[in-house]
Amino acid sequence: MCGRFVITSAPAALRQLFGYIEQPNFPPRYNVAPTQPIPVVLVENSTRHFRLMRWGLLPSWVKDPRGFTLLINARSETVLEKPAFKNAIRRRRGLIPADGYYEWKAEGGRKQPYFIHRADGTPLGFAALFETWAGPNGEELDTVAIVTAAASEDLAALHDRVPVTISPRDFERWLDSRGDEIDAILPLMTAPRIGEFAWHPVSTRVNRVANDDDQLLLPISAEEMAAETPKPKRAARKVEAGSADDGQGSLF
């Protein structure tokens, strides 16, 4: 799956790569999390645009979002049948600019975060589906989910799911939803090629959404990983009834 990602490229560089007409100026983000507004590239009237949408898709038919599961990912294998995604995959496809994402791997009884990025260091575009949810009082909320696929052999060492990334040569094909045919985009919903991505362990500081700085991307050593491992709590020494203990060995 994809539950946190990173946007560090300069706004001008992303605008040139994705070809939208707006000129947004935004700071780098090192720990983007669900429910936050994120950039989405889409096509309207044959022109690419930049929009901010809430990460966590809400289908238009949802009555009360408070009782609906937060849909941050859409599985490529079932996206054509799932009620939440089957309309969006045909008519509302977008791209999410990013420079990498985080994944957590269970190691030694703890979850170690890793930063995953293209091996050549270039930005990437997550395949995305979006919907506009309309509330009972006329309010509207643009929402989005990232499409995922089964991981390739190398990335499967970290997690069995990966975000689908669209190559710049296929941006137009993915974004073109003028017709109702989707055969052309089905081959795009696959995992990256083996060797296309690289990764390294990072600090568990990324676990806290409030931490959002460039230090999160730095590799950490085995010694630093061990230092971040929570130490087991020492059990309080039991005091036998009738002993002469003065109470200093008890919890209270």
PDB file of N, CA and C in Angstrom, residues 54 56-59 65-72:
ATOM      1  N   ARG A  54      -8.390  16.183  -1.151  1.00  0.00           N
ATOM      2  CA  ARG A  54      -8.160  15.459   0.095  1.00  0.00           C
ATOM      3  C   ARG A  54      -7.757  14.031  -0.215  1.00  0.00           C
ATOM      4  N   GLY A  56      -7.968  10.524   0.384  1.00  0.00           N
ATOM      5  CA  GLY A  56      -8.975   9.664   0.999  1.00  0.00           C
ATOM      6  C   GLY A  56     -10.265   9.833   0.224  1.00  0.00           C
ATOM      7  N   LEU A  57     -10.508   8.923  -0.728  1.00  0.00           N
ATOM      8  CA  LEU A  57     -11.622   9.083  -1.664  1.00  0.00           C
ATOM      9  C   LEU A  57     -12.970   8.852  -0.995  1.00  0.00           C
ATOM     10  N   LEU A  58     -13.909   9.730  -1.315  1.00  0.00           N
ATOM     11  CA  LEU A  58     -15.300   9.595  -0.884  1.00  0.00           C
ATOM     12  C   LEU A  58     -16.169   9.458  -2.132  1.00  0.00           C
ATOM     13  N   PRO A  59     -16.771   8.305  -2.371  1.00  0.00           N
ATOM     14  CA  PRO A  59     -17.674   8.166  -3.519  1.00  0.00           C
ATOM     15  C   PRO A  59     -18.846   9.134  -3.411  1.00  0.00           C
ATOM     16  N   PRO A  65     -20.037  10.851   5.538  1.00  0.00           N
ATOM     17  CA  PRO A  65     -18.631  10.442   5.471  1.00  0.00           C
ATOM     18  C   PRO A  65     -18.072   9.975   6.807  1.00  0.00           C
ATOM     19  N   ARG A  66     -18.705  10.359   7.900  1.00  0.00           N
ATOM     20  CA  ARG A  66     -18.193   9.974   9.221  1.00  0.00           C
ATOM     21  C   ARG A  66     -18.263   8.462   9.435  1.00  0.00           C
ATOM     22  N   GLY A  67     -19.158   7.792   8.744  1.00  0.00           N
ATOM     23  CA  GLY A  67     -19.284   6.356   8.907  1.00  0.00           C
ATOM     24  C   GLY A  67     -18.716   5.567   7.741  1.00  0.00           C
ATOM     25  N   PHE A  68     -17.913   6.231   6.895  1.00  0.00           N
ATOM     26  CA  PHE A  68     -17.379   5.567   5.717  1.00  0.00           C
ATOM     27  C   PHE A  68     -15.873   5.369   5.859  1.00  0.00           C
ATOM     28  N   THR A  69     -15.377   4.203   5.460  1.00  0.00           N
ATOM     29  CA  THR A  69     -13.954   3.893   5.553  1.00  0.00           C
ATOM     30  C   THR A  69     -13.127   4.826   4.671  1.00  0.00           C
ATOM     31  N   LEU A  70     -11.989   5.270   5.201  1.00  0.00           N
ATOM     32  CA  LEU A  70     -11.112   6.150   4.444  1.00  0.00           C
ATOM     33  C   LEU A  70     -10.409   5.352   3.351  1.00  0.00           C
ATOM     34  N   LEU A  71     -10.671   5.673   2.089  1.00  0.00           N
ATOM     35  CA  LEU A  71     -10.109   4.942   0.951  1.00  0.00           C
ATOM     36  C   LEU A  71      -8.904   5.700   0.403  1.00  0.00           C
ATOM     37  N   ILE A  72      -7.717   5.375   0.927  1.00  0.00           N
ATOM     38  CA  ILE A  72      -6.511   6.067   0.456  1.00  0.00           C
ATOM     39  C   ILE A  72      -5.879   5.335  -0.719  1.00  0.00           C
TER      40      ILE A  72
END
